[in-house]
Short mmCIF file of C-alpha atoms in Angstrom, two decimals:
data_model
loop_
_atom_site.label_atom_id
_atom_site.label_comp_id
_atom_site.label_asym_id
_atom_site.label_seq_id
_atom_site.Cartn_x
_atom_site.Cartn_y
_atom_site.Cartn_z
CA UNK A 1153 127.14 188.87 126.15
CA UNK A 1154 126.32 185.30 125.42
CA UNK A 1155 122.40 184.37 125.80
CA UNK A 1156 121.21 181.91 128.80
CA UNK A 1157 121.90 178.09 127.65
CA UNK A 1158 119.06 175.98 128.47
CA UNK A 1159 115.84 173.82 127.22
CA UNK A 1160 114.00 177.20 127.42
CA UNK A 1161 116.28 179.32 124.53
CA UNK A 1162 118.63 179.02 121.97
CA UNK A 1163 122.04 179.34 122.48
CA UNK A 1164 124.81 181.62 120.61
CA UNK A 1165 126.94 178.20 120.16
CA UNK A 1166 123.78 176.23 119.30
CA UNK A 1167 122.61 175.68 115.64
CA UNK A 1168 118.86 176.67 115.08
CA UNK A 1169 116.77 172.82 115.49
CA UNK A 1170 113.82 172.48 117.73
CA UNK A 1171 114.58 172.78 120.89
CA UNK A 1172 114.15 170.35 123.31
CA UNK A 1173 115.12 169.08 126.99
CA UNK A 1174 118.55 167.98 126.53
CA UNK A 1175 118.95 164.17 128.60
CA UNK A 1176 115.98 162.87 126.68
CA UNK A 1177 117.22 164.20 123.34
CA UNK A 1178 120.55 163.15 123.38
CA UNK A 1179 119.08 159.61 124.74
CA UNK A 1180 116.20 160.12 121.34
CA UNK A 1181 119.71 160.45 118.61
CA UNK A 1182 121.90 157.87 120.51
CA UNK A 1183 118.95 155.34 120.53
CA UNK A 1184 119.23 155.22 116.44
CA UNK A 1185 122.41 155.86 116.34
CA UNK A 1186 124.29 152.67 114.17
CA UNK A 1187 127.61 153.99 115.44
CA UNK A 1188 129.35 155.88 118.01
CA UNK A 1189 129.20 159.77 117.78
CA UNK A 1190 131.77 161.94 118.98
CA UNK A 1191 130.47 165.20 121.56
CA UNK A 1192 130.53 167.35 118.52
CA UNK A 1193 128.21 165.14 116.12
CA UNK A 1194 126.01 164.91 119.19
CA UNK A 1195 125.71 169.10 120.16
CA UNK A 1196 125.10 169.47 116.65
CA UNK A 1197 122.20 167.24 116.52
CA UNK A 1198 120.56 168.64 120.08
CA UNK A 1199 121.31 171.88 119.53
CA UNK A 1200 123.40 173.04 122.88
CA UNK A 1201 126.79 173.67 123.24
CA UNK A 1202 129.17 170.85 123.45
CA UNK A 1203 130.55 171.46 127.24
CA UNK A 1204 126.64 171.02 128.10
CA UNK A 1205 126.36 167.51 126.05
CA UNK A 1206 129.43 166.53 127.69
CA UNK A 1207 128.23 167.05 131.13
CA UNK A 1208 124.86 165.36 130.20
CA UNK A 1209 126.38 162.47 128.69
CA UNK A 1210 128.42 161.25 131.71
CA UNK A 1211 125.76 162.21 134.12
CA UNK A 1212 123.59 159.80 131.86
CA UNK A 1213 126.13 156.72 132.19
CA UNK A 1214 126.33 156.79 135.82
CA UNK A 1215 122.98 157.54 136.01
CA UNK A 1216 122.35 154.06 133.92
CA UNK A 1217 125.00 152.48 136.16
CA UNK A 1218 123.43 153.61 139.86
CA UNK A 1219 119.98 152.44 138.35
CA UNK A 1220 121.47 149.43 137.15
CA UNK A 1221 120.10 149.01 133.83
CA UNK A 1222 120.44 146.17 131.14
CA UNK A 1223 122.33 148.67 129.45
CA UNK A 1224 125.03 151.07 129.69
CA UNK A 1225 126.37 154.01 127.73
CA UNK A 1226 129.96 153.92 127.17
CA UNK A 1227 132.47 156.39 125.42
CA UNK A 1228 134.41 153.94 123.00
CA UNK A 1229 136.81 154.71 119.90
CA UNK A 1230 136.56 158.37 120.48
CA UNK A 1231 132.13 158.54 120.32
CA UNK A 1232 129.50 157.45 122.82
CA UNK A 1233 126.86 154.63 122.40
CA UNK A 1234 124.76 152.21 124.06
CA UNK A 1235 125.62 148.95 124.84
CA UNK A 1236 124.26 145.51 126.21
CA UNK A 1237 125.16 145.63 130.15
CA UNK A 1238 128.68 142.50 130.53
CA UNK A 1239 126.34 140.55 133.14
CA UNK A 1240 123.28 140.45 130.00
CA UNK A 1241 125.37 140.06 126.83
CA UNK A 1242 124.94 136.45 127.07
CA UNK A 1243 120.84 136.99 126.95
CA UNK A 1244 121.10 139.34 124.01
CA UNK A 1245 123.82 137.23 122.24
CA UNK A 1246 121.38 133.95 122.28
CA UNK A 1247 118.41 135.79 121.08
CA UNK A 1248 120.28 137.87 118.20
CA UNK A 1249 122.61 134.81 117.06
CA UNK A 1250 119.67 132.01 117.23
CA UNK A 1251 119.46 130.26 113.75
CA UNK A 1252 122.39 132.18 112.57
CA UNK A 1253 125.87 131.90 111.62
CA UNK A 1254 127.39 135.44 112.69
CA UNK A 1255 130.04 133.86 115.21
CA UNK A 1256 133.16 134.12 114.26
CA UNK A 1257 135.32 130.78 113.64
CA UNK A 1258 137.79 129.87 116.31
CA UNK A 1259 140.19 130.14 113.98
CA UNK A 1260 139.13 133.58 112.66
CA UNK A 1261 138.99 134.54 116.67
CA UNK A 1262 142.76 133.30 116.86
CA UNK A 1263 143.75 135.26 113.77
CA UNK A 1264 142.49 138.29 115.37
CA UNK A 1265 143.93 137.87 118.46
CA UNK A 1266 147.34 137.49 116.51
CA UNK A 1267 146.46 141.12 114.59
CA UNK A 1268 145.80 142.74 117.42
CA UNK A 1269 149.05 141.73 119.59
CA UNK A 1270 151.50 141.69 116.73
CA UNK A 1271 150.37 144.79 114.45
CA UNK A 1272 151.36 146.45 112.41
CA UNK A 1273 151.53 142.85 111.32
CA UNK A 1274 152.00 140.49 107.33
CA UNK A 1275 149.75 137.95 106.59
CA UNK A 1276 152.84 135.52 106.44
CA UNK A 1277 153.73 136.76 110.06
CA UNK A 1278 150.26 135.56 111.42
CA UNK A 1279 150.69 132.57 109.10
CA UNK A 1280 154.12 131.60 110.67
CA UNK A 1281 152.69 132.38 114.27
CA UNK A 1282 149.06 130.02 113.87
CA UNK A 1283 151.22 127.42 112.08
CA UNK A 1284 148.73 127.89 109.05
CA UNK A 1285 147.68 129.81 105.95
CA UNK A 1286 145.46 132.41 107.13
CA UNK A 1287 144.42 133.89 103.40
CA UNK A 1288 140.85 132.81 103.58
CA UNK A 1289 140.45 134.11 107.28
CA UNK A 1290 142.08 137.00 107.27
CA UNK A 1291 139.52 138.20 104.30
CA UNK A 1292 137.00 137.77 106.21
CA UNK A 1293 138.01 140.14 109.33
CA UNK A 1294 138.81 142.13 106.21
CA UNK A 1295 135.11 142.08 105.30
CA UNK A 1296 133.98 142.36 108.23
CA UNK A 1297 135.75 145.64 108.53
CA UNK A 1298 137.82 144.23 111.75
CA UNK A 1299 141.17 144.36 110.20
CA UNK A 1300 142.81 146.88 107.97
CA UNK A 1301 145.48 147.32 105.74
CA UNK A 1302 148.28 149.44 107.39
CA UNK A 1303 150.73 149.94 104.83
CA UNK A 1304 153.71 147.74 103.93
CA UNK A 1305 156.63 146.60 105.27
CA UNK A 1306 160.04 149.02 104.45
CA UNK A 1307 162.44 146.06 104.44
CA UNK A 1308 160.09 143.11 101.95
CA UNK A 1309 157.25 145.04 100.69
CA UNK A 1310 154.34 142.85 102.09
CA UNK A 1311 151.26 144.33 103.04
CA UNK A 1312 151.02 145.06 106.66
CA UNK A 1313 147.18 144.89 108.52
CA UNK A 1314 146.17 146.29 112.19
CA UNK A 1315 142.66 145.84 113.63
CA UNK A 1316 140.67 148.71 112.98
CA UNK A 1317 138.33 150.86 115.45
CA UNK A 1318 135.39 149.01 114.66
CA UNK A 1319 136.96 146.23 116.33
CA UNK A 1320 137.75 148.51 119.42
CA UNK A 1321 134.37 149.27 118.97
CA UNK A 1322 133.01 145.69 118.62
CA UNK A 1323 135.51 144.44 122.44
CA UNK A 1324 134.01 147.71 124.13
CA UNK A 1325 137.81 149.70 124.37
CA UNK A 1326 138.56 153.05 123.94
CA UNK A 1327 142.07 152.16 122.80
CA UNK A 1328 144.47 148.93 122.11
CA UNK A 1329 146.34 149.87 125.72
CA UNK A 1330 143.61 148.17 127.38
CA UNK A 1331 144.02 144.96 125.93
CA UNK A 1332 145.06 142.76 128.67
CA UNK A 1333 148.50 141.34 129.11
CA UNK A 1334 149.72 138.54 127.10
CA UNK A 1335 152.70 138.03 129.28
CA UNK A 1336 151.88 135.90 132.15
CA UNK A 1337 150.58 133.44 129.84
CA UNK A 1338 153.17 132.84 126.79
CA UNK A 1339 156.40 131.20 126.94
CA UNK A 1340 159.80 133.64 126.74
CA UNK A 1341 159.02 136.00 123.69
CA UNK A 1342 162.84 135.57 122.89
CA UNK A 1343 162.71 131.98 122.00
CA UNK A 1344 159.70 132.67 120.22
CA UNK A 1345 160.75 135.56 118.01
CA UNK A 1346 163.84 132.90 117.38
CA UNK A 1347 162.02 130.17 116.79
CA UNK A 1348 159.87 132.59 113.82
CA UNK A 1349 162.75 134.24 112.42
CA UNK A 1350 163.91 131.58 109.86
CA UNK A 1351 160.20 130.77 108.82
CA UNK A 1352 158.65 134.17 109.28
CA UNK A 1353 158.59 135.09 105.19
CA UNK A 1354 158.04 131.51 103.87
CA UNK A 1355 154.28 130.32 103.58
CA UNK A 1356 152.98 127.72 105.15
CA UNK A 1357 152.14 124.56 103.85
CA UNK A 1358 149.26 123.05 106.00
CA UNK A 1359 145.86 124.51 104.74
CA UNK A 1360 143.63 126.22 107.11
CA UNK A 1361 140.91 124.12 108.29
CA UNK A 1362 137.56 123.60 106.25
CA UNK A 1363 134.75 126.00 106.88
CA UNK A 1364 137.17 128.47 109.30
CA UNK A 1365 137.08 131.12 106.59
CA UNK A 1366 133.62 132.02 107.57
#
């Protein structure tokens, strides 16, 4: 017969840590946490079985939500974490980016967006697409671990990149089907895919602009 769960005992599915109430020690990990963790990393570091973190967790988020804090936890890329609240991003954004150059470029932002609509997608792909060579920013979402090499293509051999789940991590998504549609705003994707065709494998010969590499 399995023992009573609870902040009072241990548990048969438990590992043997100090015990404590559950809400306030999942809150305790999640508060240095520099990622998100999955239910499992999370029962293991409490100490109570996972269908009890689980419950705890998403009674925490709404709880967060009905009390309207200035943040929220959210269960992105497969692991929960906190996160700025939308309506106080813009706060938190001027105080962490004052004096510093994290943005990212517009054109790196464009590059992206091309990545994550197109992928599996080449380097000369985006290129043809943005109308410019993309080397220089398309290592930096490399380095910034928002884009990642997904293999290579069957029919030319060039290396093929996708974003990564950092990224889905970074725009607050569990997965890429929650991007928003694309459709109401391009042109007919036939006459694009024919207007790319003859191009799509030949570089392009106007340099990226200065300083959008960074």
């Amino acid at each position: 017969m399995t023992e009573p769960t609870g902040p009072t005992g241990p548990t048969e599915e438990a590992l043997p840590v100090p015990v404590a109430a559950l809400r306030p020690s999942l809150e305790a990990v999640l508060m240095v946490a520099d990622q998100p963790l999955d239910q499992l990393a999370l029962a293991t570091a409490v100490g109570y079985p996972a269908p009890e973190v689980a419950e705890a967790l998403t009674a925490l988020a709404a709880e967060y939500d009905e009390q309207g804090r200035g943040f929220e936890l959210r269960n992105v890329a497969g692991g929960w974490r906190f996160y700025t609240r939308d309506e106080y991003a813009p706060v938190v954004e001027g105080f962490v980016l004052e004096g510093q150059q994290a943005r990212l470029t517009q054109a790196a932002l464009e590059t992206l967006a091309v990545v994550a609509y197109q992928q599996p997608v080449s380097r000369a792909r985006v290129s043809a697409v943005r109308g410019v060579n993309v080397d220089g920013v398309m290592r930096t979402l490399l380095n910034r671990g928002l884009v990642e090499e997904a293999g290579q293509d069957g029919e030319h051999g060039a290396t093929l990149y996708r974003t990564s789940s950092y990224f889905l991590e970074r725009i607050g998504i569990v997965s890429l089907d929650e991007l928003p549609e694309l459709a109401p705003h391009l042109p007919d994707l036939a006459e694009v895919e024919e207007e790319l065709s003859p191009t799509v494998l030949d570089e392009p010969t106007e340099p990226e602009e200065a300083g959008d590499d960074a």
